Amino acid sequence: MSGAASRQYATVTFMRGSFVALSVALAAGLLGALYSIPALAPYFQSIGLDLRQLRPIHTTFAVAWIFLAGAAVVHRFLEEYGGPASAGDRLRLRVQVGAWGLAGAGIVVTLLFRVTSGREYVGFHPLFSALILAGWFCYLWNFFRVVGRRFWRLPIYVTMWGVAFILFAWTFLEQHAYLLPGVFADPVYDLRIQWKATGSLVGSFNLFVYGTIYYVGERISRDSSYCQSRTAYALFFVGLLNSFTNFGHHSYHLPQRAAVNWISFVVSMTEIIILTRAVWDLWCVIQARAEGRQSAARTSFTAAKWWTVAILFSAVLISIPPANAIIHGTYVVTGHAMGATIGIDTMILLGAAFWLLAELFGDRGGDPVRFDTAAIRRSIVGLNLAVAALVVWLHVAGLVTGFTRMTFAPGETYVPPAWLGASSGVVFAVTGGVAVVFFVLLLRKLLPASFERFVVVERGATSAAASPPPASDTSRSAARR
């Protein structure tokens, strides 16, 4: 395979992989939602399925969807900027794809057979962690070989991706500190490391998503100035700082100084406020260049704009230490996580996927508006309404649980209100099931299209002209003003 062909092969392969990962996450999530209905739980148990298998499959492949979709966008950038792939690039790409493919298949099979680590977000056997890291280091090597010494002079999305590469590798290793006997023997120390590492891991994929919306927004609007703006750099620096502090709201119940709790809260609030501003500004830039025409990508970004505002209020709720004491361990935290993951991350990545596929169809002389139909836009709106209903219900159920739990004496067994116990699982399953239906409607368009054959475009030969030039110090200063 030629150097140019391998670049485009990488973009399409990771796009396909992201859709497959999303499909697995949806299947496990739907089964988990059905399991929450008390009448159905015995049936699942009779066939050997329970949340100990379904939840780690769901969370693992939800994270895989985010990273693989981000990888597709990064490789699209490398198509433009990197030139033809070298022999070493192609070898490392094959190792990356093979290692991640084996890890994904192995994780599903072993978790179904109850082979699990029992950890949060890394619930699979550590053998597969080694495969994930092997592919990750190949990914990291190929990226930094291309951007090289010009790393700090390229647009902000390159900086975000590059820092996310290193941050993921470090925090993923840190998540496996439990394998050290000294750490595992101290439960409090183990929990501190686990939640600190998990918070930083979330920070790494946040940086991937932030870089993605900047890159795609720049390409749609054909305006590179915002990627050198003060808001862009503020989001990067606060997002990076938040990666090392946002674990706080998960560990308020552990012995630690109150100052740690409040630093975590302030930094988390700062990040999401800046993110709200950045998404809103980018949406305005894209709309200004839209020439009156709607598109699926812009519809997805519009949804992400409103979700960032909504999640700000949820973030306040779970991050203020006194309020956290009431709602920690309830569905409020689940609702916040699902709202952020689907409403912000997934909407941005779906918008990027629509844009990538439209680019590929346009390149081969096909119809670039194939994914800009009214039916697709209705599916996006329906998905967001279903997820909003799910997130609102999870917040209501969590708040009721938190406040009623306060009335019980220490050591007394908590029993939720009868109406909540009877309705919680059903509402969760119905709203989650409706959301899955709309996801399926979108995947019916995206997944088959991603497996169609595309004509290779020799972008690498003109990478210097196709890629936006690095801003000079003067232009950076002007843009920040």
Coordinates of N, CA and C in Angstrom, one line a residue, residues 44-177:
F44 N -32.1 -12.5 32.9 CA -30.7 -12.2 32.5 C -29.8 -13.1 33.4
Q45 N -30.1 -13.3 34.6 CA -29.2 -14.1 35.5 C -29.3 -15.6 35.1
S46 N -30.5 -16.0 34.6 CA -30.6 -17.4 34.2 C -29.8 -17.7 33.0
I47 N -29.5 -16.7 32.2 CA -28.6 -17.0 31.0 C -27.2 -16.6 31.2
G48 N -26.9 -16.2 32.5 CA -25.5 -15.9 32.8 C -25.0 -14.5 32.6
L49 N -25.9 -13.6 32.5 CA -25.6 -12.2 32.3 C -26.0 -11.3 33.5
D50 N -25.1 -10.4 33.9 CA -25.5 -9.4 34.9 C -24.6 -8.2 34.7
L51 N -24.8 -7.2 35.6 CA -24.1 -5.9 35.4 C -22.6 -6.1 35.6
R52 N -22.1 -7.1 36.2 CA -20.7 -7.3 36.4 C -20.0 -7.5 35.0
Q53 N -20.8 -8.0 34.0 CA -20.2 -8.1 32.7 C -20.7 -7.0 31.8
L54 N -22.0 -6.6 31.9 CA -22.5 -5.6 30.9 C -21.9 -4.2 31.2
R55 N -21.8 -3.8 32.4 CA -21.3 -2.4 32.7 C -19.8 -2.2 32.2
P56 N -18.9 -3.1 32.5 CA -17.5 -2.9 32.0 C -17.5 -2.9 30.5
I57 N -18.3 -3.8 29.8 CA -18.3 -3.8 28.3 C -18.8 -2.4 27.8
H58 N -19.9 -1.9 28.5 CA -20.5 -0.7 28.0 C -19.5 0.5 28.2
T59 N -18.9 0.6 29.4 CA -18.0 1.7 29.7 C -16.7 1.6 28.8
T60 N -16.2 0.4 28.7 CA -14.9 0.2 27.9 C -15.1 0.7 26.4
F61 N -16.2 0.2 25.8 CA -16.4 0.5 24.4 C -17.0 2.0 24.2
A62 N -17.6 2.6 25.2 CA -18.0 4.0 25.1 C -16.7 4.8 25.1
V63 N -15.7 4.5 25.9 CA -14.4 5.2 25.9 C -13.7 4.9 24.5
A64 N -13.8 3.7 24.1 CA -13.1 3.3 22.8 C -13.7 4.1 21.7
W65 N -15.1 4.3 21.7 CA -15.7 5.1 20.6 C -15.1 6.5 20.6
I66 N -14.9 7.1 21.7 CA -14.4 8.4 21.8 C -13.0 8.5 21.2
F67 N -12.1 7.6 21.7 CA -10.7 7.6 21.2 C -10.6 7.2 19.8
L68 N -11.3 6.2 19.3 CA -11.2 5.8 17.9 C -11.8 6.9 17.0
A69 N -12.9 7.5 17.3 CA -13.4 8.6 16.5 C -12.4 9.8 16.5
G70 N -11.8 10.1 17.6 CA -10.7 11.1 17.7 C -9.5 10.7 16.8
A71 N -9.2 9.4 16.8 CA -8.0 8.9 16.0 C -8.3 9.1 14.5
A72 N -9.6 8.9 14.1 CA -9.9 9.1 12.7 C -9.7 10.5 12.3
V73 N -10.1 11.5 13.2 CA -9.9 12.9 12.8 C -8.4 13.2 12.8
V74 N -7.6 12.7 13.8 CA -6.2 13.0 13.8 C -5.5 12.4 12.5
H75 N -5.9 11.3 12.1 CA -5.3 10.7 10.8 C -5.8 11.5 9.6
R76 N -7.0 12.1 9.7 CA -7.4 13.0 8.6 C -6.5 14.2 8.5
F77 N -6.1 14.7 9.7 CA -5.1 15.8 9.7 C -3.8 15.3 9.2
L78 N -3.3 14.1 9.5 CA -2.1 13.6 9.0 C -2.1 13.4 7.5
E79 N -3.3 13.1 7.0 CA -3.4 13.0 5.5 C -3.0 14.3 4.8
E80 N -3.4 15.4 5.4 CA -3.2 16.7 4.8 C -1.8 17.2 5.1
Y81 N -1.3 17.0 6.3 CA -0.1 17.6 6.8 C 1.2 16.7 6.7
G82 N 0.9 15.4 6.8 CA 2.1 14.5 7.0 C 2.8 14.0 5.8
G83 N 2.2 14.2 4.6 CA 2.9 13.7 3.4 C 2.7 12.2 3.3
P84 N 3.2 11.5 2.3 CA 3.1 10.0 2.2 C 3.7 9.4 3.5
A85 N 3.1 8.3 4.0 CA 3.6 7.6 5.1 C 4.9 6.8 4.8
S86 N 5.8 6.9 5.7 CA 7.0 6.1 5.5 C 6.8 4.6 5.8
A87 N 7.8 3.8 5.5 CA 7.7 2.4 5.7 C 7.5 2.1 7.2
G88 N 8.2 2.9 8.1 CA 8.0 2.7 9.5 C 6.6 3.1 10.0
D89 N 6.1 4.2 9.4 CA 4.7 4.6 9.7 C 3.7 3.5 9.4
R90 N 3.9 2.9 8.2 CA 2.9 1.8 7.8 C 3.1 0.6 8.7
L91 N 4.3 0.3 9.1 CA 4.5 -0.9 10.0 C 3.8 -0.6 11.4
R92 N 4.0 0.6 11.9 CA 3.5 0.9 13.2 C 1.9 1.0 13.1
L93 N 1.4 1.5 12.0 CA 0.0 1.5 11.8 C -0.6 0.1 11.8
R94 N 0.0 -0.8 11.2 CA -0.4 -2.2 11.2 C -0.4 -2.8 12.6
V95 N 0.6 -2.5 13.4 CA 0.7 -3.0 14.7 C -0.4 -2.4 15.6
Q96 N -0.6 -1.1 15.4 CA -1.7 -0.4 16.1 C -3.1 -1.0 15.9
V97 N -3.4 -1.1 14.6 CA -4.7 -1.7 14.2 C -4.8 -3.1 14.7
G98 N -3.8 -3.9 14.5 CA -3.9 -5.3 15.0 C -4.0 -5.5 16.5
A99 N -3.2 -4.7 17.2 CA -3.2 -4.7 18.7 C -4.6 -4.3 19.2
W100 N -5.1 -3.2 18.7 CA -6.4 -2.7 19.2 C -7.5 -3.7 18.8
G101 N -7.4 -4.2 17.6 CA -8.5 -5.2 17.2 C -8.5 -6.4 18.1
L102 N -7.3 -7.0 18.4 CA -7.2 -8.1 19.3 C -7.7 -7.8 20.7
A103 N -7.3 -6.6 21.2 CA -7.8 -6.2 22.5 C -9.3 -6.1 22.6
G104 N -9.9 -5.5 21.5 CA -11.3 -5.3 21.6 C -12.1 -6.6 21.6
A105 N -11.7 -7.5 20.7 CA -12.3 -8.8 20.6 C -12.1 -9.6 21.9
G106 N -10.9 -9.6 22.4 CA -10.6 -10.3 23.6 C -11.3 -9.8 24.8
I107 N -11.5 -8.5 24.9 CA -12.2 -7.9 26.0 C -13.7 -8.3 26.1
V108 N -14.3 -8.3 24.9 CA -15.7 -8.7 24.9 C -15.9 -10.2 25.3
V109 N -15.0 -11.1 24.7 CA -15.1 -12.5 25.0 C -14.8 -12.8 26.5
T110 N -13.7 -12.2 27.0 CA -13.4 -12.6 28.4 C -14.3 -12.0 29.4
L111 N -14.9 -10.8 29.1 CA -15.8 -10.2 30.1 C -17.1 -11.0 30.1
L112 N -17.5 -11.5 28.9 CA -18.7 -12.4 28.9 C -18.5 -13.7 29.7
F113 N -17.3 -14.1 29.8 CA -16.9 -15.3 30.6 C -16.5 -14.9 32.0
R114 N -16.8 -13.7 32.4 CA -16.6 -13.2 33.8 C -15.1 -13.1 34.2
V115 N -14.2 -12.9 33.2 CA -12.8 -12.6 33.5 C -12.7 -11.1 33.5
T116 N -12.6 -10.6 34.7 CA -12.6 -9.1 34.9 C -11.6 -8.7 36.0
S117 N -11.1 -7.5 35.9 CA -10.2 -7.0 37.0 C -11.0 -6.4 38.1
G118 N -12.3 -6.0 37.9 CA -13.1 -5.4 38.9 C -12.9 -3.9 39.1
R119 N -12.1 -3.3 38.2 CA -11.7 -1.9 38.3 C -12.7 -1.1 37.5
E120 N -12.7 0.2 37.8 CA -13.5 1.2 37.1 C -12.8 1.6 35.8
Y121 N -13.5 1.5 34.7 CA -13.0 1.9 33.3 C -11.9 1.0 32.8
V122 N -11.3 0.2 33.6 CA -10.3 -0.8 33.1 C -10.7 -2.2 33.7
G123 N -11.9 -2.5 33.5 CA -12.5 -3.7 34.1 C -12.1 -5.0 33.4
F124 N -11.2 -4.9 32.4 CA -10.8 -6.1 31.7 C -9.4 -6.6 32.2
H125 N -9.0 -7.8 31.7 CA -7.7 -8.4 32.1 C -6.5 -7.5 31.7
P126 N -5.5 -7.4 32.6 CA -4.4 -6.5 32.2 C -3.6 -6.9 30.9
L127 N -3.8 -8.2 30.5 CA -3.2 -8.6 29.2 C -3.6 -7.7 28.1
F128 N -4.9 -7.3 28.1 CA -5.4 -6.5 27.0 C -4.9 -5.0 27.2
S129 N -4.6 -4.6 28.4 CA -4.0 -3.3 28.6 C -2.7 -3.2 27.9
A130 N -1.9 -4.3 27.9 CA -0.6 -4.3 27.3 C -0.8 -4.1 25.8
L131 N -1.8 -4.8 25.2 CA -2.1 -4.6 23.8 C -2.5 -3.2 23.4
I132 N -3.4 -2.6 24.3 CA -3.8 -1.2 24.1 C -2.6 -0.3 24.1
L133 N -1.7 -0.4 25.1 CA -0.6 0.4 25.2 C 0.4 0.3 24.0
A134 N 0.6 -1.0 23.6 CA 1.4 -1.2 22.4 C 0.9 -0.4 21.2
G135 N -0.4 -0.5 20.9 CA -0.9 0.2 19.8 C -0.9 1.7 20.1
W136 N -1.0 2.2 21.3 CA -1.0 3.6 21.6 C 0.4 4.2 21.4
F137 N 1.4 3.5 21.8 CA 2.8 4.0 21.5 C 3.1 4.1 20.1
C138 N 2.6 3.1 19.3 CA 2.7 3.2 17.8 C 2.0 4.5 17.3
Y139 N 0.8 4.7 17.8 CA 0.0 5.9 17.4 C 0.8 7.2 17.8
L140 N 1.3 7.2 19.0 CA 2.0 8.4 19.5 C 3.3 8.7 18.6
W141 N 4.0 7.6 18.3 CA 5.2 7.7 17.5 C 4.9 8.3 16.2
N142 N 3.9 7.8 15.5 CA 3.6 8.3 14.1 C 3.2 9.7 14.2
F143 N 2.4 10.1 15.2 CA 2.0 11.5 15.3 C 3.2 12.5 15.5
F144 N 4.0 12.2 16.5 CA 5.1 13.1 16.8 C 6.2 13.0 15.7
R145 N 6.3 11.9 15.0 CA 7.3 11.9 13.9 C 6.9 12.9 12.8
V146 N 5.6 13.1 12.6 CA 5.1 14.0 11.6 C 5.2 15.5 12.0
V147 N 4.7 15.8 13.2 CA 4.6 17.2 13.7 C 6.0 17.6 14.1
G148 N 6.8 16.7 14.7 CA 8.2 17.0 15.1 C 8.4 18.3 15.8
R149 N 9.4 19.0 15.4 CA 9.8 20.3 16.1 C 8.9 21.4 15.9
R150 N 8.0 21.3 14.9 CA 7.0 22.4 14.7 C 5.8 22.3 15.6
F151 N 5.8 21.3 16.5 CA 4.6 21.0 17.4 C 4.0 22.3 18.0
W152 N 4.8 23.1 18.6 CA 4.3 24.2 19.4 C 3.9 25.4 18.4
R153 N 4.3 25.3 17.1 CA 3.9 26.4 16.2 C 2.7 26.1 15.4
L154 N 2.2 24.9 15.5 CA 1.0 24.5 14.8 C -0.3 24.9 15.5
P155 N -1.4 24.8 14.9 CA -2.7 25.3 15.5 C -2.9 24.6 16.9
I156 N -3.8 25.1 17.7 CA -4.0 24.6 19.0 C -4.5 23.2 19.1
Y157 N -5.3 22.8 18.0 CA -5.8 21.4 18.1 C -4.6 20.4 18.0
V158 N -3.5 20.7 17.4 CA -2.3 19.8 17.4 C -1.8 19.7 18.8
T159 N -1.7 20.8 19.5 CA -1.2 20.9 20.8 C -2.1 20.0 21.7
M160 N -3.4 20.2 21.6 CA -4.3 19.4 22.4 C -4.2 17.9 22.2
W161 N -4.1 17.5 20.9 CA -3.9 16.1 20.6 C -2.6 15.5 21.2
G162 N -1.5 16.3 21.0 CA -0.2 15.8 21.4 C -0.1 15.6 22.9
V163 N -0.6 16.6 23.6 CA -0.7 16.5 25.1 C -1.6 15.3 25.5
A164 N -2.7 15.2 24.8 CA -3.6 14.1 25.2 C -2.9 12.7 25.0
F165 N -2.1 12.6 23.9 CA -1.3 11.3 23.7 C -0.5 10.9 24.9
I166 N 0.3 11.9 25.4 CA 1.2 11.6 26.5 C 0.4 11.4 27.8
L167 N -0.7 12.3 28.0 CA -1.5 12.2 29.2 C -2.2 10.8 29.3
F168 N -2.7 10.3 28.2 CA -3.4 9.0 28.2 C -2.4 7.9 28.6
A169 N -1.2 7.9 28.0 CA -0.3 6.8 28.3 C 0.1 6.8 29.7
W170 N 0.3 8.0 30.3 CA 0.7 8.1 31.7 C -0.4 7.6 32.7
T171 N -1.6 8.1 32.4 CA -2.7 7.8 33.3 C -3.2 6.4 33.2
F172 N -3.1 5.8 31.9 CA -3.5 4.4 31.7 C -2.5 3.5 32.5
L173 N -1.2 3.8 32.5 CA -0.3 3.1 33.3 C -0.6 3.2 34.8
E174 N -1.0 4.5 35.2 CA -1.3 4.8 36.6 C -2.5 4.0 37.1
Q175 N -3.5 3.8 36.2 CA -4.7 3.0 36.5 C -4.4 1.6 36.9
H176 N -3.2 1.1 36.5 CA -2.8 -0.3 36.8 C -1.9 -0.4 38.0
A177 N -1.8 0.7 38.8 CA -1.0 0.7 40.0 C -1.5 -0.4 41.0

